[in-house]
mmCIF file of C-alpha atoms in Angstrom:
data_model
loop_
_atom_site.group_PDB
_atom_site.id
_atom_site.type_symbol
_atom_site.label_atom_id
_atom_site.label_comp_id
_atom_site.label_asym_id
_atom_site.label_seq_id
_atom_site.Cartn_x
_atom_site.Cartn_y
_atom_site.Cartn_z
ATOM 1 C CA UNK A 1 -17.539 -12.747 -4.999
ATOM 2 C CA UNK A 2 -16.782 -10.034 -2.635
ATOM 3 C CA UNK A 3 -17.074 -12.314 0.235
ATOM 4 C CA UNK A 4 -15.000 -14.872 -1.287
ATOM 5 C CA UNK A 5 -12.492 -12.772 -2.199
ATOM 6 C CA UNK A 6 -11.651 -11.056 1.733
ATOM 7 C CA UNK A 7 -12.147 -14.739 3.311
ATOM 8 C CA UNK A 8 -8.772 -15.591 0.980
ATOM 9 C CA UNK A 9 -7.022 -14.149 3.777
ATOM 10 C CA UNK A 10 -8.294 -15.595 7.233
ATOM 11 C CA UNK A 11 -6.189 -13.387 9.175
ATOM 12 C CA UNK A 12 -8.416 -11.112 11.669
ATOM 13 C CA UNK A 13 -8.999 -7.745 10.256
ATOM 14 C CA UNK A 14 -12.518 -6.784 10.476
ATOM 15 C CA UNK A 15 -12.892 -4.556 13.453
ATOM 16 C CA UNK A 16 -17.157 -4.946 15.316
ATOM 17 C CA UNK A 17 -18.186 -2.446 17.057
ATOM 18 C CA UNK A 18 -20.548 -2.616 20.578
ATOM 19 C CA UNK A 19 -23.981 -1.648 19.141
ATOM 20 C CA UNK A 20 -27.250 -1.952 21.414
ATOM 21 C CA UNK A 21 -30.496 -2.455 19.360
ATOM 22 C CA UNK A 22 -32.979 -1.061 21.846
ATOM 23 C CA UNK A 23 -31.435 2.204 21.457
ATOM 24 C CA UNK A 24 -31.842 5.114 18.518
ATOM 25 C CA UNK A 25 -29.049 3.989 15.949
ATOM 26 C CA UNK A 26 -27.087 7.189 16.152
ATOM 27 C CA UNK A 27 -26.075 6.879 20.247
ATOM 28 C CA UNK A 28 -22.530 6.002 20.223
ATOM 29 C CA UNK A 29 -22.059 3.388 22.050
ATOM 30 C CA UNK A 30 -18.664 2.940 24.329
ATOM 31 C CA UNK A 31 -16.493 -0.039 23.909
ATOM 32 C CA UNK A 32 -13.923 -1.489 22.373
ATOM 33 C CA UNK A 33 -14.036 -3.019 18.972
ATOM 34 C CA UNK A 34 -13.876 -6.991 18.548
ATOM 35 C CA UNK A 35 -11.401 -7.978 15.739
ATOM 36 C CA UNK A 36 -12.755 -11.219 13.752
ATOM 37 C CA UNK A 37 -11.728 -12.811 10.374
ATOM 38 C CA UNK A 38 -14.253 -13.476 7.397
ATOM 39 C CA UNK A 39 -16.213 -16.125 7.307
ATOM 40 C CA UNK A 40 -15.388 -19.159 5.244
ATOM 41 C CA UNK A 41 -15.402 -18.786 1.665
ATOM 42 C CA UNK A 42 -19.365 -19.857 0.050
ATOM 43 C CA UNK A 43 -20.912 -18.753 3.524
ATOM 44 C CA UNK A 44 -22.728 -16.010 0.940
ATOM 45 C CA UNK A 45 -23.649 -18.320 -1.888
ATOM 46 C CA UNK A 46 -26.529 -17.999 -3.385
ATOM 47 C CA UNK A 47 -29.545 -19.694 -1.340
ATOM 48 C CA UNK A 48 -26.925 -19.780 2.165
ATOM 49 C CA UNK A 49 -29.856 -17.391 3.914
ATOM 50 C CA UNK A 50 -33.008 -16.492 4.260
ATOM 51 C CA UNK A 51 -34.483 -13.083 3.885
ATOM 52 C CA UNK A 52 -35.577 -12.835 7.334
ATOM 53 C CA UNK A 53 -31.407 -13.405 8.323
ATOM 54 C CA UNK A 54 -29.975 -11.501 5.496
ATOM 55 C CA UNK A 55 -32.115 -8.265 6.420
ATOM 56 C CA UNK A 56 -30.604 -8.690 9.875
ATOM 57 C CA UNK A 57 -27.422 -8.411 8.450
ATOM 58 C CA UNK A 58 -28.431 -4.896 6.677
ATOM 59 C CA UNK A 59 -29.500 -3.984 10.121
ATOM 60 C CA UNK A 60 -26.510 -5.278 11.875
ATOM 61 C CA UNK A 61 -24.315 -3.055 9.277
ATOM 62 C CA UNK A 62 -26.097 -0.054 9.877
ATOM 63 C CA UNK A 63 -25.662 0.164 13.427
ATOM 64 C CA UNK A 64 -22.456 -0.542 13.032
ATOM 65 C CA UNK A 65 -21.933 2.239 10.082
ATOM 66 C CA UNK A 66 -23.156 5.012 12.348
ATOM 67 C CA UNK A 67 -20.257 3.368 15.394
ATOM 68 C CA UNK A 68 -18.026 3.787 13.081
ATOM 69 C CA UNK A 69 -18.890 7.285 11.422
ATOM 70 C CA UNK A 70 -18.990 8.645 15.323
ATOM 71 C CA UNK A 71 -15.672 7.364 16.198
ATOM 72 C CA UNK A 72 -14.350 8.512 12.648
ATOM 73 C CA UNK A 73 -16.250 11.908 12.730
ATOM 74 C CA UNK A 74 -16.344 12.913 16.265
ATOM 75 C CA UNK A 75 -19.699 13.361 15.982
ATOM 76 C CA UNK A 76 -23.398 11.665 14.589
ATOM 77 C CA UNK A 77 -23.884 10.893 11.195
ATOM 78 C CA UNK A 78 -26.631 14.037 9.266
ATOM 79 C CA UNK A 79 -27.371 11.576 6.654
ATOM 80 C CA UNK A 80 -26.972 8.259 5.216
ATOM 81 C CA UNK A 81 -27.942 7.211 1.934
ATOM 82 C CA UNK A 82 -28.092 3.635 0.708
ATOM 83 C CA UNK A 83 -28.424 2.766 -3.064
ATOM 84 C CA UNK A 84 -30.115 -0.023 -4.277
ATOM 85 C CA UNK A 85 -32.614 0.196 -1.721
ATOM 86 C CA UNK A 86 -36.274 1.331 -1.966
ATOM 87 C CA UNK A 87 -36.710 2.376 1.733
ATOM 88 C CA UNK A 88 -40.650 3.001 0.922
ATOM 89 C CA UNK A 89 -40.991 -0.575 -0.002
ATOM 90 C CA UNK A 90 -42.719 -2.617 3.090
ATOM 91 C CA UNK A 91 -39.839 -5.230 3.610
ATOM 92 C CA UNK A 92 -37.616 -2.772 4.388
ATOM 93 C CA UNK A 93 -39.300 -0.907 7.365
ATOM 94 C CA UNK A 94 -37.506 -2.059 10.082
ATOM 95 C CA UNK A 95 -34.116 -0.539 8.650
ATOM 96 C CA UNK A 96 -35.571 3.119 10.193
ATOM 97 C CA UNK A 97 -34.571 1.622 13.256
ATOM 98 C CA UNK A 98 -31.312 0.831 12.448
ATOM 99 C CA UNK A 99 -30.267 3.273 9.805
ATOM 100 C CA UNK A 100 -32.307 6.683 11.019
ATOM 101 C CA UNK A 101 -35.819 7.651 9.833
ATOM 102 C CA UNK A 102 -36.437 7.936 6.449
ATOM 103 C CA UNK A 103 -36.436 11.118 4.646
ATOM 104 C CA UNK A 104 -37.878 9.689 1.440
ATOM 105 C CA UNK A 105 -36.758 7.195 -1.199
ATOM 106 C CA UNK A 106 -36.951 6.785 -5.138
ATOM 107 C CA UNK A 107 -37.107 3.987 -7.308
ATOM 108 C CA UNK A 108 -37.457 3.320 -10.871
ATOM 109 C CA UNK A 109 -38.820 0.001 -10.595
ATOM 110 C CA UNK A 110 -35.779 -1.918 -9.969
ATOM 111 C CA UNK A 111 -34.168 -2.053 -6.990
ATOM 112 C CA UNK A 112 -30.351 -1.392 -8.754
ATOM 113 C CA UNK A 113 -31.669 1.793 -9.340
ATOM 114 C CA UNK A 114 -33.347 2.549 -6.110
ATOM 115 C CA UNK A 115 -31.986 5.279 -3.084
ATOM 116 C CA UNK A 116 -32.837 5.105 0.640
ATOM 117 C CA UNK A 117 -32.332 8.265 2.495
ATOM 118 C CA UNK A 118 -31.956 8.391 6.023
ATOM 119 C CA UNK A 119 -31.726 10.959 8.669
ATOM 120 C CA UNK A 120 -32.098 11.473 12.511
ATOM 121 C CA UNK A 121 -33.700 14.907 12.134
ATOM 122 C CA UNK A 122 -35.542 14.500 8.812
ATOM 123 C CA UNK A 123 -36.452 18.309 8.338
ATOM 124 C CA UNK A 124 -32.796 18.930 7.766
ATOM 125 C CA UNK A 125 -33.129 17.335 4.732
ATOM 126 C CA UNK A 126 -34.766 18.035 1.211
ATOM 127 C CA UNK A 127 -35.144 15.764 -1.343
ATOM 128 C CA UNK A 128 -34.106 17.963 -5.070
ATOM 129 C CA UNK A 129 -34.493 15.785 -7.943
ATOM 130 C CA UNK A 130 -33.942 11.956 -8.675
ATOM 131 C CA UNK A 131 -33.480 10.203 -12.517
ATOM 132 C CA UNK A 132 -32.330 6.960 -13.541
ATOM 133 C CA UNK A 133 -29.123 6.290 -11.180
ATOM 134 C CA UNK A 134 -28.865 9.643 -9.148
ATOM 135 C CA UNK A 135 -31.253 11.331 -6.640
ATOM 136 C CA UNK A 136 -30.461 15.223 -5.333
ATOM 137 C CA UNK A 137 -30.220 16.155 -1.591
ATOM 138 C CA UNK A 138 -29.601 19.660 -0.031
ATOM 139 C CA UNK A 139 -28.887 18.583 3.457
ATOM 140 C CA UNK A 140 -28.146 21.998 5.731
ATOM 141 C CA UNK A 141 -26.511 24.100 2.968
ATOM 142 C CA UNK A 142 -24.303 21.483 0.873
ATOM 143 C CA UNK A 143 -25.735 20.268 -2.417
ATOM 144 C CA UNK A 144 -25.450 16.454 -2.642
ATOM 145 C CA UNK A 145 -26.057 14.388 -5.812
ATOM 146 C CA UNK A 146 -25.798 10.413 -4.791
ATOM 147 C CA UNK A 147 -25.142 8.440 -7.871
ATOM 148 C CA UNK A 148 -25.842 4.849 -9.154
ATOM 149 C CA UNK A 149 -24.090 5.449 -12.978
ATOM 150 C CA UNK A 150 -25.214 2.715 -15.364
ATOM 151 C CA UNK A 151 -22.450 1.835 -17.057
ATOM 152 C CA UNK A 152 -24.293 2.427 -20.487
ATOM 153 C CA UNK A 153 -23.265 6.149 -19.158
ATOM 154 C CA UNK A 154 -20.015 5.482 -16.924
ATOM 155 C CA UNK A 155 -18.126 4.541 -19.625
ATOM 156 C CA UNK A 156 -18.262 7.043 -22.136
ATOM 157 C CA UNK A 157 -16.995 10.501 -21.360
ATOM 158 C CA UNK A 158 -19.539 12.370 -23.726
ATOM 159 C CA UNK A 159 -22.553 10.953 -22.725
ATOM 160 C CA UNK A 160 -21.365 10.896 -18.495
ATOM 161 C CA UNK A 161 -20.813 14.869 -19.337
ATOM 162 C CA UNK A 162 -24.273 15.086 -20.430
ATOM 163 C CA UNK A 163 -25.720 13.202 -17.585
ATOM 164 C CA UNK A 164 -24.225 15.333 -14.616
ATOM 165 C CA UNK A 165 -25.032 18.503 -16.279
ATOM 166 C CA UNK A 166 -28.623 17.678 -16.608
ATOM 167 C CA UNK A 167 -28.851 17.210 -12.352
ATOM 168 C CA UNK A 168 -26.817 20.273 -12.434
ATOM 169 C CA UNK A 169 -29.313 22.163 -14.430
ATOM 170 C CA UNK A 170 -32.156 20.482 -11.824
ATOM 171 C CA UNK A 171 -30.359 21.738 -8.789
ATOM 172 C CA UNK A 172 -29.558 25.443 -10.060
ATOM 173 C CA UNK A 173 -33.261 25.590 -11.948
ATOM 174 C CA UNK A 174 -34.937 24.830 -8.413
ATOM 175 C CA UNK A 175 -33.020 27.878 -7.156
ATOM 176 C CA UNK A 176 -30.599 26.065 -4.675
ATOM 177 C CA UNK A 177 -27.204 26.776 -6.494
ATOM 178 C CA UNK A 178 -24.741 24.322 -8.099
ATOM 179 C CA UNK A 179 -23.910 20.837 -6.922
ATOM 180 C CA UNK A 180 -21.503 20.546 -4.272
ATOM 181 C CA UNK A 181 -20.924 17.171 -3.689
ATOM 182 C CA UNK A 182 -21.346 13.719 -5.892
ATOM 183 C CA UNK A 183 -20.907 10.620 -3.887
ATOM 184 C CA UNK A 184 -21.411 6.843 -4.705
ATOM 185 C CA UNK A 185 -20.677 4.085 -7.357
ATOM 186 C CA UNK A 186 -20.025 6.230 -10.122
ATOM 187 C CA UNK A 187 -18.654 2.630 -12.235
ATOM 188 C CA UNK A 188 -15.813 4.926 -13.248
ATOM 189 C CA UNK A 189 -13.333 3.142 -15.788
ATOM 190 C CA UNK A 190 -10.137 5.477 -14.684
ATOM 191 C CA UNK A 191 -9.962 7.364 -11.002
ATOM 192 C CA UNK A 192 -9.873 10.618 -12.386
ATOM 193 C CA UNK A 193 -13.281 10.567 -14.633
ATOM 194 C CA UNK A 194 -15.906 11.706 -12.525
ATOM 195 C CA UNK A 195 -13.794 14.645 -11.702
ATOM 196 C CA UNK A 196 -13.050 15.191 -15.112
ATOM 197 C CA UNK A 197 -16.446 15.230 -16.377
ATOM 198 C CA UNK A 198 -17.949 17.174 -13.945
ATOM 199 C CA UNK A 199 -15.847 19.827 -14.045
ATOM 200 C CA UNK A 200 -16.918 19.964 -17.753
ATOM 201 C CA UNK A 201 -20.600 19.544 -17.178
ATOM 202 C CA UNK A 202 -20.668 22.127 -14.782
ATOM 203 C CA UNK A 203 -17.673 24.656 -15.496
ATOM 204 C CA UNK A 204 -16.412 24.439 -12.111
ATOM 205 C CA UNK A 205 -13.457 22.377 -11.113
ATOM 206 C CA UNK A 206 -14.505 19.119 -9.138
ATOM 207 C CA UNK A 207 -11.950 16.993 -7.174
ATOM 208 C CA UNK A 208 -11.548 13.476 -5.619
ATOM 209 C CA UNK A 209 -11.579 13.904 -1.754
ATOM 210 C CA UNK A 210 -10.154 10.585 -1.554
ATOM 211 C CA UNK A 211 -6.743 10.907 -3.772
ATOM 212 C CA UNK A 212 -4.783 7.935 -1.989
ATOM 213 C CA UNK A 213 -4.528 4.833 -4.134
ATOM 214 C CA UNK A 214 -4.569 2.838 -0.991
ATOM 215 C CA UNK A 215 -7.835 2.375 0.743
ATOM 216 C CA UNK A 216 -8.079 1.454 4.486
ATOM 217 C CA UNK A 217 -11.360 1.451 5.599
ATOM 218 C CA UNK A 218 -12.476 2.815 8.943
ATOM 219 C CA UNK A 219 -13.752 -0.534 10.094
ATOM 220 C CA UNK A 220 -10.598 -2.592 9.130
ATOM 221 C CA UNK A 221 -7.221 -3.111 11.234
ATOM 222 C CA UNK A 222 -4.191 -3.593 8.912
ATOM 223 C CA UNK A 223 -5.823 -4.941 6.155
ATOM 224 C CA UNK A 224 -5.660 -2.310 2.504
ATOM 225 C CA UNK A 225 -7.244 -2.215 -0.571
ATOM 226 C CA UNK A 226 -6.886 -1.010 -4.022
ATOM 227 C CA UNK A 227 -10.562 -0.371 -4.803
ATOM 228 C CA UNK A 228 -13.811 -0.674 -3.529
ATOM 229 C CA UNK A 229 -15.531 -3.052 -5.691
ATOM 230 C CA UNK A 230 -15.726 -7.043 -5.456
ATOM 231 C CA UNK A 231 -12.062 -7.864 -6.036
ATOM 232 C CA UNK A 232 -10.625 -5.107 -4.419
ATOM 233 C CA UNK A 233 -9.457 -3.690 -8.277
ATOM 234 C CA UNK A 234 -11.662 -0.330 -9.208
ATOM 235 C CA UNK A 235 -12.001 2.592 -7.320
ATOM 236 C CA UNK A 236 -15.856 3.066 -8.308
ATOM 237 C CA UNK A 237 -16.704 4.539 -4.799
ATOM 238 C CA UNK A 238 -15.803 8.286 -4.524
ATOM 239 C CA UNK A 239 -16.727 11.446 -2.826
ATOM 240 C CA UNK A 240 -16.255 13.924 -5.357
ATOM 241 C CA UNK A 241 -16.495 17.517 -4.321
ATOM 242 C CA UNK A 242 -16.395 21.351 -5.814
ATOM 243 C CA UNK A 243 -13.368 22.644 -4.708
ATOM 244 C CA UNK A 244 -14.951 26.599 -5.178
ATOM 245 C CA UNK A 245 -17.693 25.780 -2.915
ATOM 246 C CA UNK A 246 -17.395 23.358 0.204
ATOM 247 C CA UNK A 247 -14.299 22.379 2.049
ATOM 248 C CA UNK A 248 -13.362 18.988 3.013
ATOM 249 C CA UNK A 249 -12.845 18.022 6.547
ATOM 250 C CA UNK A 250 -12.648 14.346 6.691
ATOM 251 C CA UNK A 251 -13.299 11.644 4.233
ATOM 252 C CA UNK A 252 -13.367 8.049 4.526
ATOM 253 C CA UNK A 253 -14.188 4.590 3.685
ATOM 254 C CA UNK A 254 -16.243 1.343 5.351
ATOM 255 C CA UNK A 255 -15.790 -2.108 4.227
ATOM 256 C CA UNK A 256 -18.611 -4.355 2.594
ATOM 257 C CA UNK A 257 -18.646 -6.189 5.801
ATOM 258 C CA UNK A 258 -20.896 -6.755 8.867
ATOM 259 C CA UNK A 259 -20.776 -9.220 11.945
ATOM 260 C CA UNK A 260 -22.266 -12.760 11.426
ATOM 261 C CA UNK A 261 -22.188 -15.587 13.833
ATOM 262 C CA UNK A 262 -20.865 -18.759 12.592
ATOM 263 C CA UNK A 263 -20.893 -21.921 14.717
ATOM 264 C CA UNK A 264 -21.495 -19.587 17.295
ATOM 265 C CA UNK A 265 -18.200 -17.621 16.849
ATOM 266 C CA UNK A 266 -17.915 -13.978 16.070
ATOM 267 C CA UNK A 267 -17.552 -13.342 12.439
ATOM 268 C CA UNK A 268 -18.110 -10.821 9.380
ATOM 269 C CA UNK A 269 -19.518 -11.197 6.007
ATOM 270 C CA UNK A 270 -19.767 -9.316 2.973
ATOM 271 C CA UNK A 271 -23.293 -8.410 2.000
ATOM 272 C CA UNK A 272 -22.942 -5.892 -0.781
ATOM 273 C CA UNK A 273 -20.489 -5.593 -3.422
ATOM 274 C CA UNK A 274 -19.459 -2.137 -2.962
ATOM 275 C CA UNK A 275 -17.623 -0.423 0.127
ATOM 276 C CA UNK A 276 -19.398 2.598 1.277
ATOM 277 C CA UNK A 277 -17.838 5.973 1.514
ATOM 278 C CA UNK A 278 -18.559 9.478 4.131
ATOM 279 C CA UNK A 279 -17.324 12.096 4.367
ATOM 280 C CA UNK A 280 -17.640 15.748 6.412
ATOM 281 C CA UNK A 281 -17.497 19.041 4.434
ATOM 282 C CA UNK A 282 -18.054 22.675 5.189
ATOM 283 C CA UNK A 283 -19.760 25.449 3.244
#
């Protein structure tokens, strides 16, 4: 669906950068970006590719994430976090070449509740706490919690209270302070819940870092969006951070898209359903 929906528009938007596989995946690599267009609407049906060529495509998009991330940031990516990916689990090895070593993963079983974490320097990096649809990181000094709501949770203000103060209570019990930072696919039915409800479940006041309604992501050229899921209509995706205790320095978004080669022309495809989001704070 989320392919589908960008290859409506054929124009060229979807800006590659040079990446060099041989190479550790945080070297920035100078060039210039290629711009392509999608590739034709039901290239990502169901059965279209194998495993062996859609893991390639994983790969292909984290190289390109941590391009994009050093010409957004100025500098290399401290960590990157995938959800819905067991990075312990055999078939997904290879992506510590691609993505950064792995700091650790958690599952519960199913891998729509499953985090990869991912780090150059891996002793930066400590692993808090994980439940059903979050897992806890204190990277340097900032207190991450990456999320994967169920929407049994999301969409009832109550019970998404009672979930964020529960990690809240993990963090500050293990001695490391509040939380600092929630990122990921929080399946938020209005932009302003997660903020709302965190600031409740933890007494402090939590903001959007992202406030625009228009999303451009770093790896698009003149092409918008309205939201970060499938069809471009909810803003699931945030970075929400504790305005008392970090400062934001730059936040962003990158598409669901990663180069493909079709017919032996230059192209992207969707391969998740959700954009991904970074963003640079200070303590």
């Amino acid at each position: 669906m989320t392919h589908n929906h960008q290859a409506s528009n054929q124009d060229r938007w979807h800006l590659v950068m040079p990446t060099a596989d041989g190479l550790r995946p945080q070297i920035p690599i100078h060039g210039p970006a290629q711009l392509v267009a999608q590739a034709p609407q039901g290239f990502m049906g169901k059965n279209q590719h194998s495993d062996a060529q859609f893991l390639n495509m994983i790969e292909g998009k984290a190289r390109q994430t941590h391009q994009h991330l050093y010409r957004s940031l100025g500098q290399t990516c401290d960590l990157l976090v995938y959800g819905e990916m067991d990075g312990s689990n055999s078939e997904w090895s290879s992506m510590q070449q691609h993505a950064g070593n792995l700091v650790g993963s958690n599952t519960t079983g199913k891998a729509c509740n499953s985090f990869s974490i991912h780090a150059a320097n891996t002793t930066q990096h400590t692993i808090l706490g994980s439940g059903m649809g979050w897992t806890a990181v204190r990277s340097g000094n900032i207190n991450v919690v990456f999320v994967h709501v169920p929407n049994s949770i999301a969409k009832k203000q109550s019970d998404a209270i009672s979930f964020y103060r529960f990690i809240n209570n993990q963090v500050i019990h293990g001695g490391y302070g509040t939380i600092d930072l929630v990122m990921g696919d929080t399946n938020q039915g209005t932009d302003s819940f997660t903020e709302d409800v965190l600031s409740r479940a933890t007494g402090s006041t939590f903001s959007d870092a992202h406030s625009s309604a228009s999303i451009q992501p770093s790896d698009s050229y003149e092409r918008s969006f309205s939201g970060t899921n499938s069809t471009a209509s909810k803003k699931y995706d945030v970075a929400i951070y504790n305005t008392s205790t970090i400062r934001v320095n730059q936040v962003g978004y990158l598409s669901q898209s990663t180069p493909v080669a079709v017919n032996d022309a230059s192209m992207s495809a969707a391969v998740t359903d959700h954009m991904g989001i970074f963003i640079s704070v200070t303590k």
